[in-house]
Every structure is written in structure tokens, then in C-alpha cells.
PDB file of C-alpha atoms and ligand atoms in Angstrom:
ATOM      1  CA  MET A 969     -57.301 -16.144 -95.626  1.00  0.00           C
ATOM      2  CA  LYS A 970     -59.952 -13.765 -94.282  1.00  0.00           C
ATOM      3  CA  PRO A 971     -58.986 -11.221 -91.572  1.00  0.00           C
ATOM      4  CA  ARG A 972     -59.983 -12.328 -88.093  1.00  0.00           C
ATOM      5  CA  ALA A 973     -59.671 -11.185 -84.498  1.00  0.00           C
ATOM      6  CA  MET A 974     -56.396 -12.447 -83.017  1.00  0.00           C
ATOM      7  CA  LYS A 975     -56.128 -14.649 -79.926  1.00  0.00           C
ATOM      8  CA  PRO A 976     -53.283 -15.018 -77.384  1.00  0.00           C
ATOM      9  CA  SER A 977     -52.280 -18.272 -79.123  1.00  0.00           C
ATOM     10  CA  ASP A 978     -51.565 -16.267 -82.331  1.00  0.00           C
ATOM     11  CA  GLY A 979     -48.708 -14.243 -80.837  1.00  0.00           C
ATOM     12  CA  ILE A 980     -48.164 -11.274 -78.559  1.00  0.00           C
ATOM     13  CA  ALA A 981     -49.988  -7.939 -78.172  1.00  0.00           C
ATOM     14  CA  TRP A 982     -48.301  -4.522 -78.441  1.00  0.00           C
ATOM     15  CA  VAL A 983     -49.951  -1.487 -76.845  1.00  0.00           C
ATOM     16  CA  THR A 984     -48.402   1.928 -77.471  1.00  0.00           C
ATOM     17  CA  GLY A 985     -49.007   4.664 -74.919  1.00  0.00           C
ATOM     18  CA  GLY A 986     -49.059   1.939 -72.280  1.00  0.00           C
ATOM     19  CA  SER A 987     -47.532   4.009 -69.463  1.00  0.00           C
ATOM     20  CA  SER A 988     -50.809   5.629 -68.382  1.00  0.00           C
ATOM     21  CA  GLY A 989     -54.548   6.088 -68.936  1.00  0.00           C
ATOM     22  CA  ILE A 990     -56.318   3.955 -71.525  1.00  0.00           C
ATOM     23  CA  GLY A 991     -53.164   2.132 -72.682  1.00  0.00           C
ATOM     24  CA  GLU A 992     -52.182   1.071 -69.159  1.00  0.00           C
ATOM     25  CA  ALA A 993     -55.724  -0.136 -68.344  1.00  0.00           C
ATOM     26  CA  LEU A 994     -55.973  -1.971 -71.678  1.00  0.00           C
ATOM     27  CA  ALA A 995     -52.609  -3.685 -71.161  1.00  0.00           C
ATOM     28  CA  ARG A 996     -53.827  -5.046 -67.801  1.00  0.00           C
ATOM     29  CA  ARG A 997     -57.126  -6.122 -69.337  1.00  0.00           C
ATOM     30  CA  LEU A 998     -55.482  -7.946 -72.266  1.00  0.00           C
ATOM     31  CA  ALA A 999     -52.910  -9.592 -69.994  1.00  0.00           C
ATOM     32  CA  GLY A1000     -55.825 -10.717 -67.800  1.00  0.00           C
ATOM     33  CA  GLU A1001     -57.251 -12.448 -70.890  1.00  0.00           C
ATOM     34  CA  GLY A1002     -54.005 -14.397 -71.242  1.00  0.00           C
ATOM     35  CA  TRP A1003     -52.039 -12.177 -73.643  1.00  0.00           C
ATOM     36  CA  THR A1004     -48.340 -11.419 -73.344  1.00  0.00           C
ATOM     37  CA  VAL A1005     -48.531  -7.633 -73.716  1.00  0.00           C
ATOM     38  CA  VAL A1006     -45.583  -5.393 -74.567  1.00  0.00           C
ATOM     39  CA  ILE A1007     -46.246  -1.796 -73.503  1.00  0.00           C
ATOM     40  CA  SER A1008     -44.417   1.156 -75.030  1.00  0.00           C
ATOM     41  CA  ALA A1009     -44.102   4.862 -74.257  1.00  0.00           C
ATOM     42  CA  ARG A1010     -41.193   7.249 -73.612  1.00  0.00           C
ATOM     43  CA  SER A1011     -41.212   6.890 -69.789  1.00  0.00           C
ATOM     44  CA  ALA A1012     -39.145   3.727 -69.269  1.00  0.00           C
ATOM     45  CA  GLY A1013     -39.473   3.906 -65.457  1.00  0.00           C
ATOM     46  CA  LYS A1014     -43.283   4.050 -65.512  1.00  0.00           C
ATOM     47  CA  LEU A1015     -43.452   1.140 -67.964  1.00  0.00           C
ATOM     48  CA  GLU A1016     -41.144  -0.980 -65.782  1.00  0.00           C
ATOM     49  CA  ASP A1017     -43.210  -0.188 -62.664  1.00  0.00           C
ATOM     50  CA  ILE A1018     -46.452  -1.266 -64.407  1.00  0.00           C
ATOM     51  CA  ALA A1019     -44.834  -4.452 -65.731  1.00  0.00           C
ATOM     52  CA  LYS A1020     -43.355  -5.350 -62.311  1.00  0.00           C
ATOM     53  CA  ALA A1021     -46.556  -4.575 -60.404  1.00  0.00           C
ATOM     54  CA  TYR A1022     -48.685  -6.820 -62.636  1.00  0.00           C
ATOM     55  CA  THR A1023     -49.256 -10.202 -61.049  1.00  0.00           C
ATOM     56  CA  GLY A1024     -52.330 -11.550 -62.871  1.00  0.00           C
ATOM     57  CA  ARG A1025     -52.664 -13.928 -65.813  1.00  0.00           C
ATOM     58  CA  GLY A1026     -50.559 -13.379 -68.931  1.00  0.00           C
ATOM     59  CA  ARG A1027     -47.583 -11.010 -68.795  1.00  0.00           C
ATOM     60  CA  ILE A1028     -46.794  -7.333 -69.210  1.00  0.00           C
ATOM     61  CA  ILE A1029     -43.369  -6.436 -70.635  1.00  0.00           C
ATOM     62  CA  ALA A1030     -41.930  -2.912 -70.888  1.00  0.00           C
ATOM     63  CA  HIS A1031     -40.223  -1.607 -74.019  1.00  0.00           C
ATOM     64  CA  ALA A1032     -39.647   2.149 -74.139  1.00  0.00           C
ATOM     65  CA  VAL A1033     -39.607   3.993 -77.455  1.00  0.00           C
ATOM     66  CA  ASP A1034     -40.380   7.516 -78.643  1.00  0.00           C
ATOM     67  CA  LEU A1035     -42.794   7.133 -81.547  1.00  0.00           C
ATOM     68  CA  THR A1036     -41.593  10.329 -83.194  1.00  0.00           C
ATOM     69  CA  ASP A1037     -38.328   8.484 -83.997  1.00  0.00           C
ATOM     70  CA  GLY A1038     -39.220   6.393 -87.070  1.00  0.00           C
ATOM     71  CA  GLN A1039     -36.019   4.298 -87.065  1.00  0.00           C
ATOM     72  CA  GLY A1040     -36.371   3.847 -83.300  1.00  0.00           C
ATOM     73  CA  VAL A1041     -39.856   2.389 -83.817  1.00  0.00           C
ATOM     74  CA  GLU A1042     -38.628   0.001 -86.543  1.00  0.00           C
ATOM     75  CA  ASP A1043     -35.778  -1.116 -84.253  1.00  0.00           C
ATOM     76  CA  ALA A1044     -38.191  -1.512 -81.312  1.00  0.00           C
ATOM     77  CA  VAL A1045     -40.556  -3.734 -83.304  1.00  0.00           C
ATOM     78  CA  THR A1046     -37.615  -5.863 -84.497  1.00  0.00           C
ATOM     79  CA  ALA A1047     -36.323  -6.204 -80.919  1.00  0.00           C
ATOM     80  CA  ILE A1048     -39.794  -6.976 -79.486  1.00  0.00           C
ATOM     81  CA  GLU A1049     -40.462  -9.695 -82.079  1.00  0.00           C
ATOM     82  CA  GLU A1050     -36.989 -11.237 -81.670  1.00  0.00           C
ATOM     83  CA  ALA A1051     -37.368 -11.369 -77.894  1.00  0.00           C
ATOM     84  CA  HIS A1052     -41.045 -12.262 -77.462  1.00  0.00           C
ATOM     85  CA  GLY A1053     -42.446 -13.544 -80.781  1.00  0.00           C
ATOM     86  CA  ALA A1054     -44.633 -12.132 -83.551  1.00  0.00           C
ATOM     87  CA  ILE A1055     -46.927  -9.202 -82.787  1.00  0.00           C
ATOM     88  CA  ALA A1056     -50.385 -10.592 -83.542  1.00  0.00           C
ATOM     89  CA  LEU A1057     -52.340  -7.645 -82.107  1.00  0.00           C
ATOM     90  CA  ALA A1058     -51.213  -4.011 -82.107  1.00  0.00           C
ATOM     91  CA  VAL A1059     -53.204  -1.257 -80.425  1.00  0.00           C
ATOM     92  CA  LEU A1060     -51.740   2.052 -81.596  1.00  0.00           C
ATOM     93  CA  ASN A1061     -52.967   4.140 -78.706  1.00  0.00           C
ATOM     94  CA  ALA A1062     -50.227   6.697 -77.920  1.00  0.00           C
ATOM     95  CA  GLY A1063     -51.438  10.243 -78.425  1.00  0.00           C
ATOM     96  CA  ILE A1064     -51.395  13.747 -76.997  1.00  0.00           C
ATOM     97  CA  TYR A1065     -54.012  16.471 -76.679  1.00  0.00           C
ATOM     98  CA  LEU A1066     -52.832  20.070 -76.908  1.00  0.00           C
ATOM     99  CA  SER A1067     -55.471  22.772 -76.839  1.00  0.00           C
ATOM    100  CA  VAL A1068     -54.972  25.192 -79.750  1.00  0.00           C
ATOM    101  CA  ASN A1069     -57.109  28.316 -79.949  1.00  0.00           C
ATOM    102  CA  ALA A1070     -57.660  30.568 -82.925  1.00  0.00           C
ATOM    103  CA  GLU A1071     -56.860  33.748 -81.005  1.00  0.00           C
ATOM    104  CA  ASN A1072     -53.337  32.692 -80.096  1.00  0.00           C
ATOM    105  CA  PRO A1073     -52.409  29.556 -82.038  1.00  0.00           C
ATOM    106  CA  SER A1074     -49.056  27.844 -81.600  1.00  0.00           C
ATOM    107  CA  PHE A1075     -47.430  26.317 -84.670  1.00  0.00           C
ATOM    108  CA  GLU A1076     -45.288  24.231 -82.296  1.00  0.00           C
ATOM    109  CA  ASP A1077     -48.416  22.714 -80.748  1.00  0.00           C
ATOM    110  CA  TYR A1078     -49.861  21.881 -84.170  1.00  0.00           C
ATOM    111  CA  LYS A1079     -46.556  20.276 -85.131  1.00  0.00           C
ATOM    112  CA  LYS A1080     -46.156  18.320 -81.858  1.00  0.00           C
ATOM    113  CA  THR A1081     -49.718  16.994 -82.163  1.00  0.00           C
ATOM    114  CA  PHE A1082     -49.209  15.831 -85.746  1.00  0.00           C
ATOM    115  CA  ASP A1083     -45.749  14.400 -84.915  1.00  0.00           C
ATOM    116  CA  VAL A1084     -47.029  12.152 -82.120  1.00  0.00           C
ATOM    117  CA  ASN A1085     -50.605  11.375 -83.173  1.00  0.00           C
ATOM    118  CA  LEU A1086     -50.086  11.048 -86.913  1.00  0.00           C
ATOM    119  CA  SER A1087     -46.406  10.476 -87.713  1.00  0.00           C
ATOM    120  CA  GLY A1088     -45.997   8.328 -84.583  1.00  0.00           C
ATOM    121  CA  THR A1089     -48.869   6.093 -85.676  1.00  0.00           C
ATOM    122  CA  ALA A1090     -47.510   6.023 -89.234  1.00  0.00           C
ATOM    123  CA  ALA A1091     -44.100   4.910 -87.899  1.00  0.00           C
ATOM    124  CA  CYS A1092     -45.775   1.974 -86.115  1.00  0.00           C
ATOM    125  CA  LEU A1093     -47.732   1.075 -89.249  1.00  0.00           C
ATOM    126  CA  CYS A1094     -44.569   1.131 -91.389  1.00  0.00           C
ATOM    127  CA  ALA A1095     -42.998  -1.384 -89.020  1.00  0.00           C
ATOM    128  CA  LEU A1096     -46.110  -3.559 -88.654  1.00  0.00           C
ATOM    129  CA  THR A1097     -47.965  -3.851 -91.962  1.00  0.00           C
ATOM    130  CA  PRO A1098     -45.136  -5.449 -94.015  1.00  0.00           C
ATOM    131  CA  ARG A1099     -44.558  -8.043 -91.260  1.00  0.00           C
ATOM    132  CA  MET A1100     -48.263  -8.843 -90.827  1.00  0.00           C
ATOM    133  CA  SER A1101     -48.878  -8.907 -94.612  1.00  0.00           C
ATOM    134  CA  ASP A1102     -46.007 -11.390 -95.016  1.00  0.00           C
ATOM    135  CA  ARG A1103     -47.481 -13.568 -92.276  1.00  0.00           C
ATOM    136  CA  ARG A1104     -50.997 -13.216 -93.783  1.00  0.00           C
ATOM    137  CA  SER A1105     -52.249 -12.642 -90.250  1.00  0.00           C
ATOM    138  CA  GLY A1106     -52.573  -9.873 -87.696  1.00  0.00           C
ATOM    139  CA  GLN A1107     -54.807  -7.209 -86.169  1.00  0.00           C
ATOM    140  CA  ILE A1108     -54.151  -3.487 -85.867  1.00  0.00           C
ATOM    141  CA  ALA A1109     -56.435  -1.104 -83.965  1.00  0.00           C
ATOM    142  CA  ILE A1110     -55.764   2.625 -84.196  1.00  0.00           C
ATOM    143  CA  VAL A1111     -56.990   4.842 -81.354  1.00  0.00           C
ATOM    144  CA  SER A1112     -58.676   7.926 -82.775  1.00  0.00           C
ATOM    145  CA  SER A1113     -61.359   9.903 -80.900  1.00  0.00           C
ATOM    146  CA  ALA A1114     -64.973  11.056 -81.174  1.00  0.00           C
ATOM    147  CA  THR A1115     -63.393  14.472 -81.863  1.00  0.00           C
ATOM    148  CA  ALA A1116     -62.655  13.042 -85.315  1.00  0.00           C
ATOM    149  CA  PHE A1117     -66.355  13.201 -86.265  1.00  0.00           C
ATOM    150  CA  GLY A1118     -66.433  16.975 -86.828  1.00  0.00           C
ATOM    151  CA  GLY A1119     -65.326  20.428 -85.691  1.00  0.00           C
ATOM    152  CA  MET A1120     -64.826  21.162 -81.958  1.00  0.00           C
ATOM    153  CA  PRO A1121     -63.482  24.385 -80.455  1.00  0.00           C
ATOM    154  CA  THR A1122     -59.767  24.311 -79.413  1.00  0.00           C
ATOM    155  CA  SER A1123     -59.351  20.976 -81.225  1.00  0.00           C
ATOM    156  CA  SER A1124     -58.139  22.088 -84.651  1.00  0.00           C
ATOM    157  CA  ALA A1125     -54.818  20.270 -84.110  1.00  0.00           C
ATOM    158  CA  TYR A1126     -56.030  17.257 -82.099  1.00  0.00           C
ATOM    159  CA  GLY A1127     -59.302  16.812 -84.048  1.00  0.00           C
ATOM    160  CA  ALA A1128     -57.528  17.068 -87.406  1.00  0.00           C
ATOM    161  CA  SER A1129     -54.981  14.431 -86.334  1.00  0.00           C
ATOM    162  CA  LYS A1130     -57.720  12.096 -85.091  1.00  0.00           C
ATOM    163  CA  ALA A1131     -59.870  12.551 -88.232  1.00  0.00           C
ATOM    164  CA  ALA A1132     -56.794  11.685 -90.304  1.00  0.00           C
ATOM    165  CA  LEU A1133     -56.386   8.482 -88.258  1.00  0.00           C
ATOM    166  CA  VAL A1134     -59.954   7.374 -89.102  1.00  0.00           C
ATOM    167  CA  ASN A1135     -59.150   7.875 -92.780  1.00  0.00           C
ATOM    168  CA  MET A1136     -55.795   6.082 -92.389  1.00  0.00           C
ATOM    169  CA  ALA A1137     -57.499   3.105 -90.730  1.00  0.00           C
ATOM    170  CA  GLY A1138     -60.165   2.998 -93.482  1.00  0.00           C
ATOM    171  CA  CYS A1139     -57.528   2.932 -96.231  1.00  0.00           C
ATOM    172  CA  LEU A1140     -55.617   0.151 -94.486  1.00  0.00           C
ATOM    173  CA  ARG A1141     -58.805  -1.807 -93.726  1.00  0.00           C
ATOM    174  CA  ILE A1142     -59.373  -2.032 -97.499  1.00  0.00           C
ATOM    175  CA  GLU A1143     -55.732  -2.755 -98.415  1.00  0.00           C
ATOM    176  CA  LEU A1144     -54.938  -5.251 -95.662  1.00  0.00           C
ATOM    177  CA  HIS A1145     -58.085  -7.347 -96.148  1.00  0.00           C
ATOM    178  CA  ARG A1146     -56.547  -9.448 -98.947  1.00  0.00           C
ATOM    179  CA  TYR A1147     -53.511 -10.165 -96.728  1.00  0.00           C
ATOM    180  CA  GLY A1148     -55.734 -11.520 -93.962  1.00  0.00           C
ATOM    181  CA  VAL A1149     -54.919  -8.603 -91.642  1.00  0.00           C
ATOM    182  CA  LEU A1150     -57.711  -6.923 -89.677  1.00  0.00           C
ATOM    183  CA  CYS A1151     -57.630  -3.138 -89.265  1.00  0.00           C
ATOM    184  CA  GLN A1152     -59.938  -1.305 -86.840  1.00  0.00           C
ATOM    185  CA  VAL A1153     -60.386   2.195 -85.482  1.00  0.00           C
ATOM    186  CA  ILE A1154     -61.326   3.143 -81.920  1.00  0.00           C
ATOM    187  CA  THR A1155     -63.306   6.354 -81.343  1.00  0.00           C
ATOM    188  CA  PRO A1156     -63.794   6.945 -77.611  1.00  0.00           C
ATOM    189  CA  GLY A1157     -65.766   9.784 -76.082  1.00  0.00           C
ATOM    190  CA  PHE A1158     -64.381  11.260 -72.855  1.00  0.00           C
ATOM    191  CA  VAL A1159     -62.248   8.938 -70.727  1.00  0.00           C
ATOM    192  CA  GLU A1160     -60.975   9.863 -67.266  1.00  0.00           C
ATOM    193  CA  THR A1161     -57.156   9.855 -67.694  1.00  0.00           C
ATOM    194  CA  PRO A1162     -54.228  12.212 -67.039  1.00  0.00           C
ATOM    195  CA  ALA A1163     -54.776  13.592 -70.581  1.00  0.00           C
ATOM    196  CA  GLN A1164     -58.075  15.100 -69.402  1.00  0.00           C
ATOM    197  CA  ASP A1165     -56.515  16.919 -66.430  1.00  0.00           C
ATOM    198  CA  ASP A1166     -55.829  20.141 -68.382  1.00  0.00           C
ATOM    199  CA  ASN A1167     -58.993  19.971 -70.474  1.00  0.00           C
ATOM    200  CA  ALA A1168     -61.453  22.525 -69.100  1.00  0.00           C
ATOM    201  CA  PHE A1169     -64.197  21.406 -71.513  1.00  0.00           C
ATOM    202  CA  PRO A1170     -67.494  19.959 -70.271  1.00  0.00           C
ATOM    203  CA  LYS A1171     -67.050  16.168 -70.440  1.00  0.00           C
ATOM    204  CA  PRO A1172     -70.475  14.524 -70.764  1.00  0.00           C
ATOM    205  CA  PHE A1173     -70.734  10.758 -70.192  1.00  0.00           C
ATOM    206  CA  MET A1174     -67.056  10.453 -69.222  1.00  0.00           C
ATOM    207  CA  VAL A1175     -66.063   6.837 -68.472  1.00  0.00           C
ATOM    208  CA  SER A1176     -63.164   5.434 -66.438  1.00  0.00           C
ATOM    209  CA  ALA A1177     -60.024   4.101 -68.118  1.00  0.00           C
ATOM    210  CA  GLU A1178     -61.037   0.608 -66.917  1.00  0.00           C
ATOM    211  CA  THR A1179     -64.455   0.880 -68.604  1.00  0.00           C
ATOM    212  CA  ALA A1180     -62.745   2.113 -71.773  1.00  0.00           C
ATOM    213  CA  ALA A1181     -60.353  -0.858 -71.641  1.00  0.00           C
ATOM    214  CA  LYS A1182     -63.293  -3.251 -71.227  1.00  0.00           C
ATOM    215  CA  ARG A1183     -65.109  -1.757 -74.255  1.00  0.00           C
ATOM    216  CA  ILE A1184     -61.943  -1.857 -76.360  1.00  0.00           C
ATOM    217  CA  ALA A1185     -61.057  -5.431 -75.365  1.00  0.00           C
ATOM    218  CA  SER A1186     -64.580  -6.515 -76.282  1.00  0.00           C
ATOM    219  CA  GLY A1187     -64.429  -4.697 -79.650  1.00  0.00           C
ATOM    220  CA  LEU A1188     -61.063  -6.295 -80.412  1.00  0.00           C
ATOM    221  CA  LYS A1189     -62.762  -9.700 -80.296  1.00  0.00           C
ATOM    222  CA  SER A1190     -65.058  -8.619 -83.142  1.00  0.00           C
ATOM    223  CA  LYS A1191     -64.191  -7.828 -86.764  1.00  0.00           C
ATOM    224  CA  ARG A1192     -66.182  -4.580 -86.884  1.00  0.00           C
ATOM    225  CA  PHE A1193     -64.317  -1.574 -88.237  1.00  0.00           C
ATOM    226  CA  GLU A1194     -65.188   0.949 -85.537  1.00  0.00           C
ATOM    227  CA  ILE A1195     -65.070   0.429 -81.783  1.00  0.00           C
ATOM    228  CA  THR A1196     -66.921   3.396 -80.285  1.00  0.00           C
ATOM    229  CA  PHE A1197     -68.077   4.206 -76.721  1.00  0.00           C
ATOM    230  CA  PRO A1198     -69.925   5.334 -74.723  1.00  0.00           C
ATOM    231  CA  ARG A1199     -72.428   4.875 -77.524  1.00  0.00           C
ATOM    232  CA  ARG A1200     -75.079   7.159 -76.004  1.00  0.00           C
ATOM    233  CA  PHE A1201     -72.542   9.958 -76.497  1.00  0.00           C
ATOM    234  CA  THR A1202     -70.685   8.969 -79.679  1.00  0.00           C
ATOM    235  CA  TRP A1203     -73.827   8.002 -81.614  1.00  0.00           C
ATOM    236  CA  ALA A1204     -75.535  11.251 -80.600  1.00  0.00           C
ATOM    237  CA  LEU A1205     -72.469  13.143 -81.803  1.00  0.00           C
ATOM    238  CA  LYS A1206     -72.502  11.209 -85.087  1.00  0.00           C
ATOM    239  CA  GLY A1207     -76.172  12.143 -85.448  1.00  0.00           C
ATOM    240  CA  ILE A1208     -75.355  15.831 -84.983  1.00  0.00           C
ATOM    241  CA  TYR A1209     -72.543  15.724 -87.558  1.00  0.00           C
ATOM    242  CA  ALA A1210     -74.822  13.945 -90.051  1.00  0.00           C
ATOM    243  CA  LEU A1211     -76.839  17.187 -90.237  1.00  0.00           C
ATOM    244  CA  PRO A1212     -75.944  19.877 -92.783  1.00  0.00           C
ATOM    245  CA  TYR A1213     -72.774  21.735 -91.673  1.00  0.00           C
ATOM    246  CA  SER A1214     -74.646  24.978 -91.024  1.00  0.00           C
ATOM    247  CA  TRP A1215     -76.794  23.146 -88.444  1.00  0.00           C
ATOM    248  CA  SER A1216     -74.225  20.823 -86.920  1.00  0.00           C
ATOM    249  CA  LEU A1217     -71.432  23.356 -86.436  1.00  0.00           C
ATOM    250  CA  GLY A1218     -73.899  25.939 -85.090  1.00  0.00           C
ATOM    251  CA  LEU A1219     -75.264  23.359 -82.655  1.00  0.00           C
ATOM    252  CA  VAL A1220     -71.796  22.403 -81.398  1.00  0.00           C
ATOM    253  CA  ARG A1221     -70.920  26.122 -81.074  1.00  0.00           C
ATOM    254  CA  LYS A1222     -73.958  26.609 -78.826  1.00  0.00           C
ATOM    255  CA  GLN A1223     -73.525  23.397 -76.818  1.00  0.00           C
ATOM    256  CA  THR A1224     -69.884  24.170 -76.057  1.00  0.00           C
ATOM    257  CA  GLY A1225     -70.573  27.795 -75.064  1.00  0.00           C
ATOM    258  CA  TRP A1226     -68.658  29.257 -78.001  1.00  0.00           C
ATOM    259  CA  ASP A1227     -71.719  31.299 -79.041  1.00  0.00           C
ATOM    260  CA  LYS A1228     -71.054  33.904 -76.331  1.00  0.00           C
ATOM    261  CA  PRO A1229     -69.640  37.225 -77.611  1.00  0.00           C
ATOM    262  CA  VAL A1230     -65.901  37.774 -76.878  1.00  0.00           C
TER     263      VAL A1230
HETATM  264  N1  NAP B 823     -58.866  10.490 -72.448  1.00  0.00           N
HETATM  265  C1  NAP B 823     -59.805  10.729 -73.348  1.00  0.00           C
HETATM  266  O1  NAP B 823     -60.861  11.325 -73.046  1.00  0.00           O
HETATM  267  C2  NAP B 823     -59.625  10.263 -74.768  1.00  0.00           C
HETATM  268  C3  NAP B 823     -60.732  10.320 -75.626  1.00  0.00           C
HETATM  269  C4  NAP B 823     -60.593   9.892 -76.942  1.00  0.00           C
HETATM  270  C5  NAP B 823     -59.384   9.416 -77.386  1.00  0.00           C
HETATM  271  N2  NAP B 823     -58.313   9.384 -76.547  1.00  0.00           N
HETATM  272  C6  NAP B 823     -57.047   8.885 -77.080  1.00  0.00           C
HETATM  273  O2  NAP B 823     -56.657   7.747 -76.345  1.00  0.00           O
HETATM  274  C7  NAP B 823     -55.239   7.633 -76.365  1.00  0.00           C
HETATM  275  C8  NAP B 823     -54.729   7.474 -74.954  1.00  0.00           C
HETATM  276  O3  NAP B 823     -55.080   8.643 -74.245  1.00  0.00           O
HETATM  277  P1  NAP B 823     -55.094   8.766 -72.666  1.00  0.00           P
HETATM  278  O4  NAP B 823     -56.243   9.615 -72.336  1.00  0.00           O
HETATM  279  O5  NAP B 823     -54.939   7.427 -72.064  1.00  0.00           O
HETATM  280  O6  NAP B 823     -53.791   9.662 -72.465  1.00  0.00           O
HETATM  281  P2  NAP B 823     -52.551   9.572 -71.481  1.00  0.00           P
HETATM  282  O7  NAP B 823     -52.927   8.977 -70.167  1.00  0.00           O
HETATM  283  O8  NAP B 823     -51.924  10.933 -71.510  1.00  0.00           O
HETATM  284  O9  NAP B 823     -51.593   8.536 -72.230  1.00  0.00           O
HETATM  285  C9  NAP B 823     -50.909   8.887 -73.403  1.00  0.00           C
HETATM  286  C10 NAP B 823     -49.840   7.845 -73.646  1.00  0.00           C
HETATM  287  O10 NAP B 823     -49.127   8.171 -74.860  1.00  0.00           O
HETATM  288  C11 NAP B 823     -47.721   8.115 -74.576  1.00  0.00           C
HETATM  289  N3  NAP B 823     -46.990   9.002 -75.471  1.00  0.00           N
HETATM  290  C12 NAP B 823     -47.139  10.346 -75.615  1.00  0.00           C
HETATM  291  N4  NAP B 823     -46.230  10.807 -76.485  1.00  0.00           N
HETATM  292  C13 NAP B 823     -45.495   9.739 -76.903  1.00  0.00           C
HETATM  293  C14 NAP B 823     -44.394   9.583 -77.791  1.00  0.00           C
HETATM  294  N5  NAP B 823     -43.831  10.613 -78.440  1.00  0.00           N
HETATM  295  N6  NAP B 823     -43.887   8.341 -77.983  1.00  0.00           N
HETATM  296  C15 NAP B 823     -44.422   7.266 -77.313  1.00  0.00           C
HETATM  297  N7  NAP B 823     -45.445   7.356 -76.467  1.00  0.00           N
HETATM  298  C16 NAP B 823     -45.971   8.584 -76.269  1.00  0.00           C
HETATM  299  C17 NAP B 823     -47.634   8.554 -73.108  1.00  0.00           C
HETATM  300  O11 NAP B 823     -46.448   8.109 -72.479  1.00  0.00           O
HETATM  301  P3  NAP B 823     -45.098   8.982 -72.351  1.00  0.00           P
HETATM  302  O12 NAP B 823     -45.503  10.383 -72.020  1.00  0.00           O
HETATM  303  O13 NAP B 823     -44.335   8.289 -71.286  1.00  0.00           O
HETATM  304  O14 NAP B 823     -44.409   8.874 -73.664  1.00  0.00           O
HETATM  305  C18 NAP B 823     -48.811   7.802 -72.518  1.00  0.00           C
HETATM  306  O15 NAP B 823     -48.460   6.450 -72.268  1.00  0.00           O
HETATM  307  C19 NAP B 823     -54.725   8.883 -77.071  1.00  0.00           C
HETATM  308  O16 NAP B 823     -54.466   8.593 -78.412  1.00  0.00           O
HETATM  309  C20 NAP B 823     -55.884   9.846 -76.952  1.00  0.00           C
HETATM  310  O17 NAP B 823     -55.887  10.814 -77.961  1.00  0.00           O
HETATM  311  C21 NAP B 823     -58.401   9.780 -75.240  1.00  0.00           C
END
């Protein structure tokens, strides 16, 4: 069977990082399309509030789990499927941004970033891919970032984790194809969410979390590998990084103001 985009009649949706920002908006959007959506994050109270407040079509159900606990994630997926049915669509969205600078880098911040963004996503994949492969059906979308395309100042931890996720999704896209499971990657530009509050960077073409959710929900209905938006920003960035490194990295250095002497 060929991989295909899942529909609400195929099972339930699972959105990680569903307690705020893009994940919360996407959960509402998918529920509005008729999905039963389980949202996960560490903050159980926030998840419950979102689930209770939702009164539209479909359903939102809270299930708290810390993605850095591999066994906890396996247990959560088992419990979710036993209670609500097979996960047909998983959007692995949970992630953190910690600014790391070369002058005063923090090993803890590198480690935290990789633990949540990379190991947390890997924990979800370990729980999901055997189940979906067995069922010969399913769809997994991994939320990366346009930062994955190439070097950005203060993003050596975040950008590295997000670039690794693009690679991870590519590997799984190839492997899962013969099991009828669709794997996609999502590479947003700037989205207005709590994660951006501490980011002092210029944020060209920033979109709302609702717009991001709309773009993602639309991309999830297709089979294309990459869901990227806003395209006027992400395609321009891709164009820059397609140049030789000496040009592209110099250009980004200038555009971000990192060409000024210290
Ligand atoms: N905002 C942007 O401009 C932008 C751009 C490109 C990509 N992205 C990516 O989009 C995703 C969502 O970002 P956002 O902007 O919506 O951020 P956000 O509002 O800060 O949401 C992050 C979510 O991840 C959850 N989370 C963090 N650590 C976790 C852990 N250890 N276990 C389980 N859940 C955890 C948070 O909930 P708890 O704290 O309750 O656990 C929260 O629900 C991230 O992967 C981010 O990198 C964002």
C-alpha cells in the first residue's frame, strides 16, 4: 500500500507540544476538521484547560508527558491508543529554543536543546514507527524550522537540532514508504508564539500561530515531503543557502547585524 495523507476516519491525531503556540493552534484546527486530537506537553493543567475550553467539532483530549523520558513516551502512546484508538496522524511539534552564543556558551543549554528537540522526537518515533509499520498505515510530520537550512547566529544548538530533524525525517520518509507510512517535515519561518518572546532577533514575515496551523493542516492533506511557510521567506532563505558557503554565510552575517565589530 502506498503512503497517503490520513483522514479522521483512519484514527486519531496526536500533537506534541500542544499546550501552547503552534501545537495548540494546530490541535484546534485539526479538531475543527473532525479529528479527535490528543495533545501532549509537560503542563498537565494547561492541556486540560485547552481540552475543556474546546467546544467545536471533533475533540481535544489532554495527555501530559515529558518527551525527555523515553519509557514515559512509550507508556503514553500505549495508554493513548488503548483509550482512544490508533494514532493515524502524529505531529511531533514539541521543541524549545535556547539562544547559545559563542562568547559564553552553555553546555547545559546545548544538552537541553538536543534532549527535547532531538531525543524527545526520537522517543516519539520509537513508539510510533513500529506500530504504524505493523498497521501498514499512518502519517508522521516532524516540526523542524527554517533555521535548519543553514547557519544563523545564536542558533548553533537550536539550528543543529532542527537540521538533524530534517535529516531524520528524510531517512524515515525513505524507510517508511514500503510500509505505507507517510513521513513529512515542517519548516516554518517566524511564528508569533511564546517561544519568540525572548528572541531579540529581527523576525521578518512573522505569521500568527493560527496562520501557521492553517498552513500545516493544509500541508498534512498532501503527500509532499516538506511543508514550509511563509514561502516568500523560506524560499528566499533556501535561495541564499544554495549559494556557495562563502557568499551565503557572509550574507546572513550582514543581514543579521553580526558584521559589526565587537
Ligand atoms: N515560533 C516560531 O517562530 C517557530 C519557528 C520554526 C519552528 N518552530 C518550532 O515549532 C514548534 C512549536 O514551537 P512554538 O513556537 O509553538 O513554541 P511554544 O509555544 O514554546 O510551544 C512549545 C511546546 O513544546 C512543549 N514542550 C517543551 N518541552 C517539552 C518536553 N520536555 N516534553 C513535552 N513537551 C515539551 C511545551 O509545553 P510544556 O512546556 O508544557 O512542556 C509547548 O507545548 C517547536 O518545535 C519550534 O522549534 C517555531
